[in-house]
PDB file of C-alpha atoms in Angstrom:
ATOM      1  CA  CYS A 733       0.736   5.843   1.858  1.00  0.00           C
ATOM      2  CA  THR A 734       3.425   8.515   1.878  1.00  0.00           C
ATOM      3  CA  VAL A 735       5.748   6.807  -0.802  1.00  0.00           C
ATOM      4  CA  GLN A 736       4.109   8.302  -4.001  1.00  0.00           C
ATOM      5  CA  ARG A 737       5.033   9.303  -7.501  1.00  0.00           C
ATOM      6  CA  ARG A 738       2.942  11.854  -9.336  1.00  0.00           C
ATOM      7  CA  HIS A 739       0.243  11.301  -6.610  1.00  0.00           C
ATOM      8  CA  GLN A 740       0.202   7.553  -7.290  1.00  0.00           C
ATOM      9  CA  LYS A 741       0.882   5.382  -4.288  1.00  0.00           C
ATOM     10  CA  LEU A 742       3.879   2.917  -4.533  1.00  0.00           C
ATOM     11  CA  ILE A 743       4.221   1.599  -0.958  1.00  0.00           C
ATOM     12  CA  GLU A 744       1.582   1.532   1.777  1.00  0.00           C
ATOM     13  CA  GLU A 745       2.079   0.485   5.366  1.00  0.00           C
ATOM     14  CA  ALA A 746       0.064   0.258   8.655  1.00  0.00           C
ATOM     15  CA  PRO A 747       0.327   1.547  11.217  1.00  0.00           C
ATOM     16  CA  SER A 748       2.061   4.691  10.033  1.00  0.00           C
ATOM     17  CA  PRO A 749       5.488   5.301  11.773  1.00  0.00           C
ATOM     18  CA  ALA A 750       4.496   9.041  11.780  1.00  0.00           C
ATOM     19  CA  VAL A 751       1.149   8.674  13.598  1.00  0.00           C
ATOM     20  CA  SER A 752       0.712   7.954  17.302  1.00  0.00           C
ATOM     21  CA  GLN A 753      -2.251   6.083  18.675  1.00  0.00           C
ATOM     22  CA  GLU A 754      -3.639   9.253  20.098  1.00  0.00           C
ATOM     23  CA  MET A 755      -3.517  10.882  16.646  1.00  0.00           C
ATOM     24  CA  ARG A 756      -4.981   7.748  15.087  1.00  0.00           C
ATOM     25  CA  ASP A 757      -7.825   7.779  17.382  1.00  0.00           C
ATOM     26  CA  ARG A 758      -8.594  11.393  16.542  1.00  0.00           C
ATOM     27  CA  MET A 759      -8.348  10.598  12.833  1.00  0.00           C
ATOM     28  CA  GLY A 760     -10.730   7.760  13.303  1.00  0.00           C
ATOM     29  CA  GLU A 761     -13.249   9.896  15.177  1.00  0.00           C
ATOM     30  CA  ALA A 762     -13.081  12.471  12.464  1.00  0.00           C
ATOM     31  CA  ALA A 763     -13.556   9.857   9.783  1.00  0.00           C
ATOM     32  CA  VAL A 764     -16.641   8.266  11.540  1.00  0.00           C
ATOM     33  CA  SER A 765     -18.176  11.625  12.175  1.00  0.00           C
ATOM     34  CA  GLY A 766     -17.899  12.555   8.440  1.00  0.00           C
ATOM     35  CA  ALA A 767     -19.483   9.319   7.371  1.00  0.00           C
ATOM     36  CA  GLU A 768     -22.277   9.622   9.789  1.00  0.00           C
ATOM     37  CA  ALA A 769     -22.968  13.193   8.836  1.00  0.00           C
ATOM     38  CA  ALA A 770     -23.302  12.042   5.262  1.00  0.00           C
ATOM     39  CA  GLY A 771     -25.404   9.041   6.133  1.00  0.00           C
ATOM     40  CA  TYR A 772     -22.881   6.770   4.587  1.00  0.00           C
ATOM     41  CA  TYR A 773     -22.938   3.016   5.356  1.00  0.00           C
ATOM     42  CA  ASN A 774     -20.555   0.957   3.442  1.00  0.00           C
ATOM     43  CA  ALA A 775     -16.806   0.282   3.084  1.00  0.00           C
ATOM     44  CA  GLY A 776     -14.841   3.475   2.499  1.00  0.00           C
ATOM     45  CA  THR A 777     -11.520   5.153   3.144  1.00  0.00           C
ATOM     46  CA  VAL A 778     -11.098   8.702   4.509  1.00  0.00           C
ATOM     47  CA  GLU A 779      -7.696  10.079   3.625  1.00  0.00           C
ATOM     48  CA  PHE A 780      -5.874  12.821   5.565  1.00  0.00           C
ATOM     49  CA  LEU A 781      -2.795  14.907   4.980  1.00  0.00           C
ATOM     50  CA  LEU A 782      -0.405  15.133   7.920  1.00  0.00           C
ATOM     51  CA  GLU A 783       1.909  18.215   8.503  1.00  0.00           C
ATOM     52  CA  PRO A 784       5.210  18.090  10.293  1.00  0.00           C
ATOM     53  CA  ASP A 785       3.726  19.976  13.300  1.00  0.00           C
ATOM     54  CA  GLY A 786       1.216  17.187  13.917  1.00  0.00           C
ATOM     55  CA  ASN A 787      -1.872  18.744  12.370  1.00  0.00           C
ATOM     56  CA  PHE A 788      -3.868  16.699  10.034  1.00  0.00           C
ATOM     57  CA  TYR A 789      -6.468  17.795   7.329  1.00  0.00           C
ATOM     58  CA  PHE A 790      -9.104  15.934   5.580  1.00  0.00           C
ATOM     59  CA  MET A 791      -8.333  15.329   1.856  1.00  0.00           C
ATOM     60  CA  GLU A 792     -10.951  12.919   0.480  1.00  0.00           C
ATOM     61  CA  MET A 793     -12.995   9.937   1.021  1.00  0.00           C
ATOM     62  CA  ASN A 794     -13.069   6.960  -1.430  1.00  0.00           C
ATOM     63  CA  THR A 795     -16.378   5.284  -1.205  1.00  0.00           C
ATOM     64  CA  ARG A 796     -15.007   1.831  -2.018  1.00  0.00           C
ATOM     65  CA  ILE A 797     -12.545  -0.740  -1.002  1.00  0.00           C
ATOM     66  CA  GLN A 798      -9.010   0.538  -1.495  1.00  0.00           C
ATOM     67  CA  VAL A 799      -6.094  -1.049  -3.281  1.00  0.00           C
ATOM     68  CA  GLU A 800      -4.272  -1.030   0.058  1.00  0.00           C
ATOM     69  CA  HIS A 801      -6.858  -2.813   1.883  1.00  0.00           C
ATOM     70  CA  PRO A 802      -4.617  -5.813   2.685  1.00  0.00           C
ATOM     71  CA  VAL A 803      -2.449  -3.762   5.006  1.00  0.00           C
ATOM     72  CA  THR A 804      -5.499  -2.965   7.183  1.00  0.00           C
ATOM     73  CA  GLU A 805      -6.597  -6.542   7.031  1.00  0.00           C
ATOM     74  CA  GLN A 806      -3.225  -7.814   8.076  1.00  0.00           C
ATOM     75  CA  VAL A 807      -2.885  -5.545  11.214  1.00  0.00           C
ATOM     76  CA  MET A 808      -6.526  -5.512  12.247  1.00  0.00           C
ATOM     77  CA  GLY A 809      -7.257  -9.202  11.725  1.00  0.00           C
ATOM     78  CA  ILE A 810     -10.355  -8.811   9.642  1.00  0.00           C
ATOM     79  CA  ASP A 811     -11.466  -9.474   6.161  1.00  0.00           C
ATOM     80  CA  LEU A 812     -12.751  -6.230   4.775  1.00  0.00           C
ATOM     81  CA  VAL A 813     -14.111  -7.685   1.576  1.00  0.00           C
ATOM     82  CA  CYS A 814     -16.018 -10.410   3.381  1.00  0.00           C
ATOM     83  CA  LYS A 815     -17.496  -7.588   5.771  1.00  0.00           C
ATOM     84  CA  GLN A 816     -18.551  -5.612   2.887  1.00  0.00           C
ATOM     85  CA  LEU A 817     -20.373  -8.544   1.239  1.00  0.00           C
ATOM     86  CA  LEU A 818     -22.068  -9.326   4.565  1.00  0.00           C
ATOM     87  CA  VAL A 819     -23.325  -5.715   4.889  1.00  0.00           C
ATOM     88  CA  ALA A 820     -24.518  -5.828   1.168  1.00  0.00           C
ATOM     89  CA  SER A 821     -26.464  -8.972   1.978  1.00  0.00           C
ATOM     90  CA  GLY A 822     -28.320  -7.134   4.868  1.00  0.00           C
ATOM     91  CA  GLU A 823     -26.393  -8.151   7.874  1.00  0.00           C
ATOM     92  CA  LYS A 824     -25.369  -5.756  10.634  1.00  0.00           C
ATOM     93  CA  LEU A 825     -21.734  -4.763  10.643  1.00  0.00           C
ATOM     94  CA  SER A 826     -19.984  -6.581  13.450  1.00  0.00           C
ATOM     95  CA  LEU A 827     -16.571  -5.224  14.633  1.00  0.00           C
ATOM     96  CA  PRO A 828     -14.605  -5.486  17.964  1.00  0.00           C
ATOM     97  CA  ASN A 829     -14.812  -2.234  20.174  1.00  0.00           C
ATOM     98  CA  LYS A 830     -11.613  -0.132  20.137  1.00  0.00           C
ATOM     99  CA  MET A 831      -9.747  -1.883  17.500  1.00  0.00           C
ATOM    100  CA  ARG A 832      -6.036  -1.403  17.707  1.00  0.00           C
ATOM    101  CA  PRO A 833      -3.516  -2.484  15.097  1.00  0.00           C
ATOM    102  CA  ARG A 834      -1.308  -5.409  15.964  1.00  0.00           C
ATOM    103  CA  GLY A 835       2.098  -5.859  14.349  1.00  0.00           C
ATOM    104  CA  HIS A 836       3.019  -4.170  11.182  1.00  0.00           C
ATOM    105  CA  ALA A 837       2.233  -4.540   7.386  1.00  0.00           C
ATOM    106  CA  ILE A 838       3.670  -3.210   4.183  1.00  0.00           C
ATOM    107  CA  GLU A 839       2.392  -3.350   0.759  1.00  0.00           C
ATOM    108  CA  CYS A 840       4.538  -2.835  -2.453  1.00  0.00           C
ATOM    109  CA  ARG A 841       2.582  -2.121  -5.597  1.00  0.00           C
ATOM    110  CA  ILE A 842       4.330  -4.066  -8.464  1.00  0.00           C
ATOM    111  CA  ASN A 843       3.713  -2.186 -11.625  1.00  0.00           C
ATOM    112  CA  ALA A 844       4.803  -3.024 -15.180  1.00  0.00           C
ATOM    113  CA  GLU A 845       6.945   0.044 -15.446  1.00  0.00           C
ATOM    114  CA  ASP A 846      10.672   0.666 -16.035  1.00  0.00           C
ATOM    115  CA  ALA A 847      11.715   2.246 -12.791  1.00  0.00           C
ATOM    116  CA  GLU A 848      15.158   2.867 -14.187  1.00  0.00           C
ATOM    117  CA  ASN A 849      13.770   4.815 -17.177  1.00  0.00           C
ATOM    118  CA  ASP A 850      11.400   7.374 -15.686  1.00  0.00           C
ATOM    119  CA  PHE A 851       8.838   4.636 -14.744  1.00  0.00           C
ATOM    120  CA  ARG A 852       7.702   4.183 -18.416  1.00  0.00           C
ATOM    121  CA  PRO A 853       4.901   1.633 -18.764  1.00  0.00           C
ATOM    122  CA  CYS A 854       6.040  -1.772 -20.057  1.00  0.00           C
ATOM    123  CA  PRO A 855       3.147  -3.703 -21.444  1.00  0.00           C
ATOM    124  CA  GLY A 856       3.832  -7.060 -23.047  1.00  0.00           C
ATOM    125  CA  ARG A 857       4.191 -10.812 -22.440  1.00  0.00           C
ATOM    126  CA  VAL A 858       5.189 -12.153 -19.003  1.00  0.00           C
ATOM    127  CA  SER A 859       7.512 -14.940 -19.884  1.00  0.00           C
ATOM    128  CA  SER A 860       8.089 -15.981 -16.170  1.00  0.00           C
ATOM    129  CA  PHE A 861       6.080 -15.185 -12.936  1.00  0.00           C
ATOM    130  CA  ASN A 862       7.287 -16.662  -9.834  1.00  0.00           C
ATOM    131  CA  VAL A 863       6.137 -15.003  -6.633  1.00  0.00           C
ATOM    132  CA  PRO A 864       7.581 -15.369  -3.185  1.00  0.00           C
ATOM    133  CA  GLY A 865       5.843 -17.193  -0.242  1.00  0.00           C
ATOM    134  CA  GLY A 866       6.358 -18.239   3.422  1.00  0.00           C
ATOM    135  CA  ALA A 867       5.394 -16.896   6.672  1.00  0.00           C
ATOM    136  CA  GLY A 868       4.025 -13.276   6.698  1.00  0.00           C
ATOM    137  CA  VAL A 869       3.998 -13.039   3.025  1.00  0.00           C
ATOM    138  CA  ARG A 870       0.861 -12.432   0.767  1.00  0.00           C
ATOM    139  CA  VAL A 871       0.493 -11.775  -2.978  1.00  0.00           C
ATOM    140  CA  ASP A 872      -2.667 -10.521  -4.585  1.00  0.00           C
ATOM    141  CA  THR A 873      -2.427 -10.746  -8.390  1.00  0.00           C
ATOM    142  CA  HIS A 874      -4.111 -11.718 -11.704  1.00  0.00           C
ATOM    143  CA  VAL A 875      -0.908 -12.449 -13.539  1.00  0.00           C
ATOM    144  CA  TYR A 876       0.635 -15.737 -14.530  1.00  0.00           C
ATOM    145  CA  SER A 877       3.437 -16.928 -16.642  1.00  0.00           C
ATOM    146  CA  ASP A 878       2.603 -16.186 -20.400  1.00  0.00           C
ATOM    147  CA  TYR A 879       0.084 -13.531 -19.530  1.00  0.00           C
ATOM    148  CA  VAL A 880      -0.111 -10.469 -21.802  1.00  0.00           C
ATOM    149  CA  ILE A 881      -0.104  -7.139 -20.057  1.00  0.00           C
ATOM    150  CA  PRO A 882      -2.413  -4.789 -22.210  1.00  0.00           C
ATOM    151  CA  PRO A 883      -1.332  -1.133 -22.724  1.00  0.00           C
ATOM    152  CA  HIS A 884      -4.872   0.224 -22.063  1.00  0.00           C
ATOM    153  CA  TYR A 885      -5.318  -0.149 -18.325  1.00  0.00           C
ATOM    154  CA  ASP A 886      -3.510   0.484 -14.900  1.00  0.00           C
ATOM    155  CA  SER A 887       0.049  -0.769 -14.969  1.00  0.00           C
ATOM    156  CA  MET A 888      -0.277  -2.532 -11.567  1.00  0.00           C
ATOM    157  CA  ILE A 889       0.208  -6.353 -11.928  1.00  0.00           C
ATOM    158  CA  ALA A 890       0.513  -7.429  -8.263  1.00  0.00           C
ATOM    159  CA  LYS A 891       0.479  -6.314  -4.696  1.00  0.00           C
ATOM    160  CA  LEU A 892       3.218  -7.923  -2.486  1.00  0.00           C
ATOM    161  CA  ILE A 893       2.248  -7.736   1.136  1.00  0.00           C
ATOM    162  CA  THR A 894       4.389  -8.799   4.321  1.00  0.00           C
ATOM    163  CA  TYR A 895       3.422  -8.781   7.814  1.00  0.00           C
ATOM    164  CA  GLY A 896       5.653  -8.914  11.061  1.00  0.00           C
ATOM    165  CA  LYS A 897       5.526  -8.494  14.698  1.00  0.00           C
ATOM    166  CA  ASP A 898       7.075  -4.919  14.256  1.00  0.00           C
ATOM    167  CA  ARG A 899       8.267  -2.674  11.312  1.00  0.00           C
ATOM    168  CA  THR A 900      11.677  -3.981  11.423  1.00  0.00           C
ATOM    169  CA  GLU A 901      10.710  -7.578  10.979  1.00  0.00           C
ATOM    170  CA  CYS A 902       8.097  -6.480   8.284  1.00  0.00           C
ATOM    171  CA  ILE A 903      10.752  -4.645   6.340  1.00  0.00           C
ATOM    172  CA  ALA A 904      13.165  -7.610   6.564  1.00  0.00           C
ATOM    173  CA  ARG A 905      10.450  -9.981   5.252  1.00  0.00           C
ATOM    174  CA  MET A 906       9.624  -7.568   2.428  1.00  0.00           C
ATOM    175  CA  GLN A 907      13.266  -7.408   1.433  1.00  0.00           C
ATOM    176  CA  ARG A 908      13.434 -11.200   1.271  1.00  0.00           C
ATOM    177  CA  ALA A 909      10.290 -11.371  -0.634  1.00  0.00           C
ATOM    178  CA  LEU A 910      11.372  -8.854  -3.102  1.00  0.00           C
ATOM    179  CA  ASP A 911      14.572 -10.841  -3.649  1.00  0.00           C
ATOM    180  CA  GLU A 912      12.697 -13.939  -4.314  1.00  0.00           C
ATOM    181  CA  CYS A 913      10.231 -12.216  -6.781  1.00  0.00           C
ATOM    182  CA  VAL A 914      11.021 -13.146 -10.224  1.00  0.00           C
ATOM    183  CA  ILE A 915       9.095 -11.463 -13.184  1.00  0.00           C
ATOM    184  CA  GLU A 916      10.649 -11.866 -16.541  1.00  0.00           C
ATOM    185  CA  GLY A 917       9.522 -10.610 -20.035  1.00  0.00           C
ATOM    186  CA  VAL A 918       8.619  -7.119 -18.873  1.00  0.00           C
ATOM    187  CA  LYS A 919      10.282  -4.374 -16.655  1.00  0.00           C
ATOM    188  CA  THR A 920       8.717  -3.791 -13.250  1.00  0.00           C
ATOM    189  CA  THR A 921       9.003  -1.660 -10.180  1.00  0.00           C
ATOM    190  CA  VAL A 922      10.645  -4.476  -8.048  1.00  0.00           C
ATOM    191  CA  PRO A 923      14.157  -2.781  -8.314  1.00  0.00           C
ATOM    192  CA  PHE A 924      12.537   0.439  -7.005  1.00  0.00           C
ATOM    193  CA  HIS A 925      11.030  -1.400  -4.081  1.00  0.00           C
ATOM    194  CA  ARG A 926      14.350  -3.050  -3.284  1.00  0.00           C
ATOM    195  CA  TRP A 927      15.990   0.389  -3.186  1.00  0.00           C
ATOM    196  CA  ALA A 928      13.248   1.974  -1.180  1.00  0.00           C
ATOM    197  CA  LEU A 929      13.199  -0.694   1.535  1.00  0.00           C
ATOM    198  CA  ALA A 930      17.122  -0.197   1.968  1.00  0.00           C
ATOM    199  CA  ASN A 931      16.919   3.546   2.043  1.00  0.00           C
ATOM    200  CA  ASN A 932      17.865   5.169   5.403  1.00  0.00           C
ATOM    201  CA  ASP A 933      15.035   7.674   5.356  1.00  0.00           C
ATOM    202  CA  PHE A 934      12.448   5.132   4.639  1.00  0.00           C
ATOM    203  CA  ARG A 935      13.700   2.779   7.336  1.00  0.00           C
ATOM    204  CA  SER A 936      13.727   5.642   9.895  1.00  0.00           C
ATOM    205  CA  GLY A 937      10.068   6.662   8.857  1.00  0.00           C
ATOM    206  CA  ASN A 938      11.294  10.320   8.361  1.00  0.00           C
ATOM    207  CA  TYR A 939      10.182  11.111   4.885  1.00  0.00           C
ATOM    208  CA  SER A 940       7.441  12.960   3.037  1.00  0.00           C
ATOM    209  CA  THR A 941       5.346  12.553  -0.186  1.00  0.00           C
ATOM    210  CA  SER A 942       8.297  14.052  -2.093  1.00  0.00           C
ATOM    211  CA  PHE A 943      10.488  11.138  -0.999  1.00  0.00           C
ATOM    212  CA  VAL A 944      10.693   9.549  -4.543  1.00  0.00           C
ATOM    213  CA  GLU A 945      11.313  13.020  -6.193  1.00  0.00           C
ATOM    214  CA  ASN A 946      13.975  13.968  -3.736  1.00  0.00           C
ATOM    215  CA  ALA A 947      15.772  10.598  -3.061  1.00  0.00           C
ATOM    216  CA  TYR A 948      15.194   8.324  -5.931  1.00  0.00           C
ATOM    217  CA  ASP A 949      14.932  10.608  -8.968  1.00  0.00           C
ATOM    218  CA  ARG A 950      18.012  12.429  -7.937  1.00  0.00           C
ATOM    219  CA  ARG A 951      20.113   9.600  -6.649  1.00  0.00           C
TER     220      ARG A 951
END
């Protein structure tokens, strides 16, 4: 979730290109230990900050399903919402032992914001809404043509998720999906995502949480 602006996530991916499997295992052990110590039993997300030297630090735990849960579902092959409902109904949580991510997934948050004008909110009527499809493409949204985006809530109108056998294929599918994404009547962050997916730093995986400020805002 490193691509952020004002601490709000714009792009999420799994697995992280900056995290080795050994480090991922240690993060997982720390997350489970914290949840067990608190007696927590539900869906939740433990977030860590990673330093360039490889040290990671606990930041927070969100005791709910996260916006970026589709990337986990794609690479782990499980339905997190379904699992949460089963646990809530009294069933025991059932997961494979030593789960490992397979392939790569990226999620772009499509917001009703003008990315070319300091990401200003753009509520209003969506005159046309045509989302991409095809192999490895998923769209989570509540929006449709003629939908009116109100000014009172979060500006996110869709989540565009792609999956591939590796990060390179996943990025290529996302670029194709973004090119096919047509949303008219309001400004959206689609142009920003097209820029980000083509950026050399993003493609190399060598960037930090100041990526947008340093590379996009100053381009």
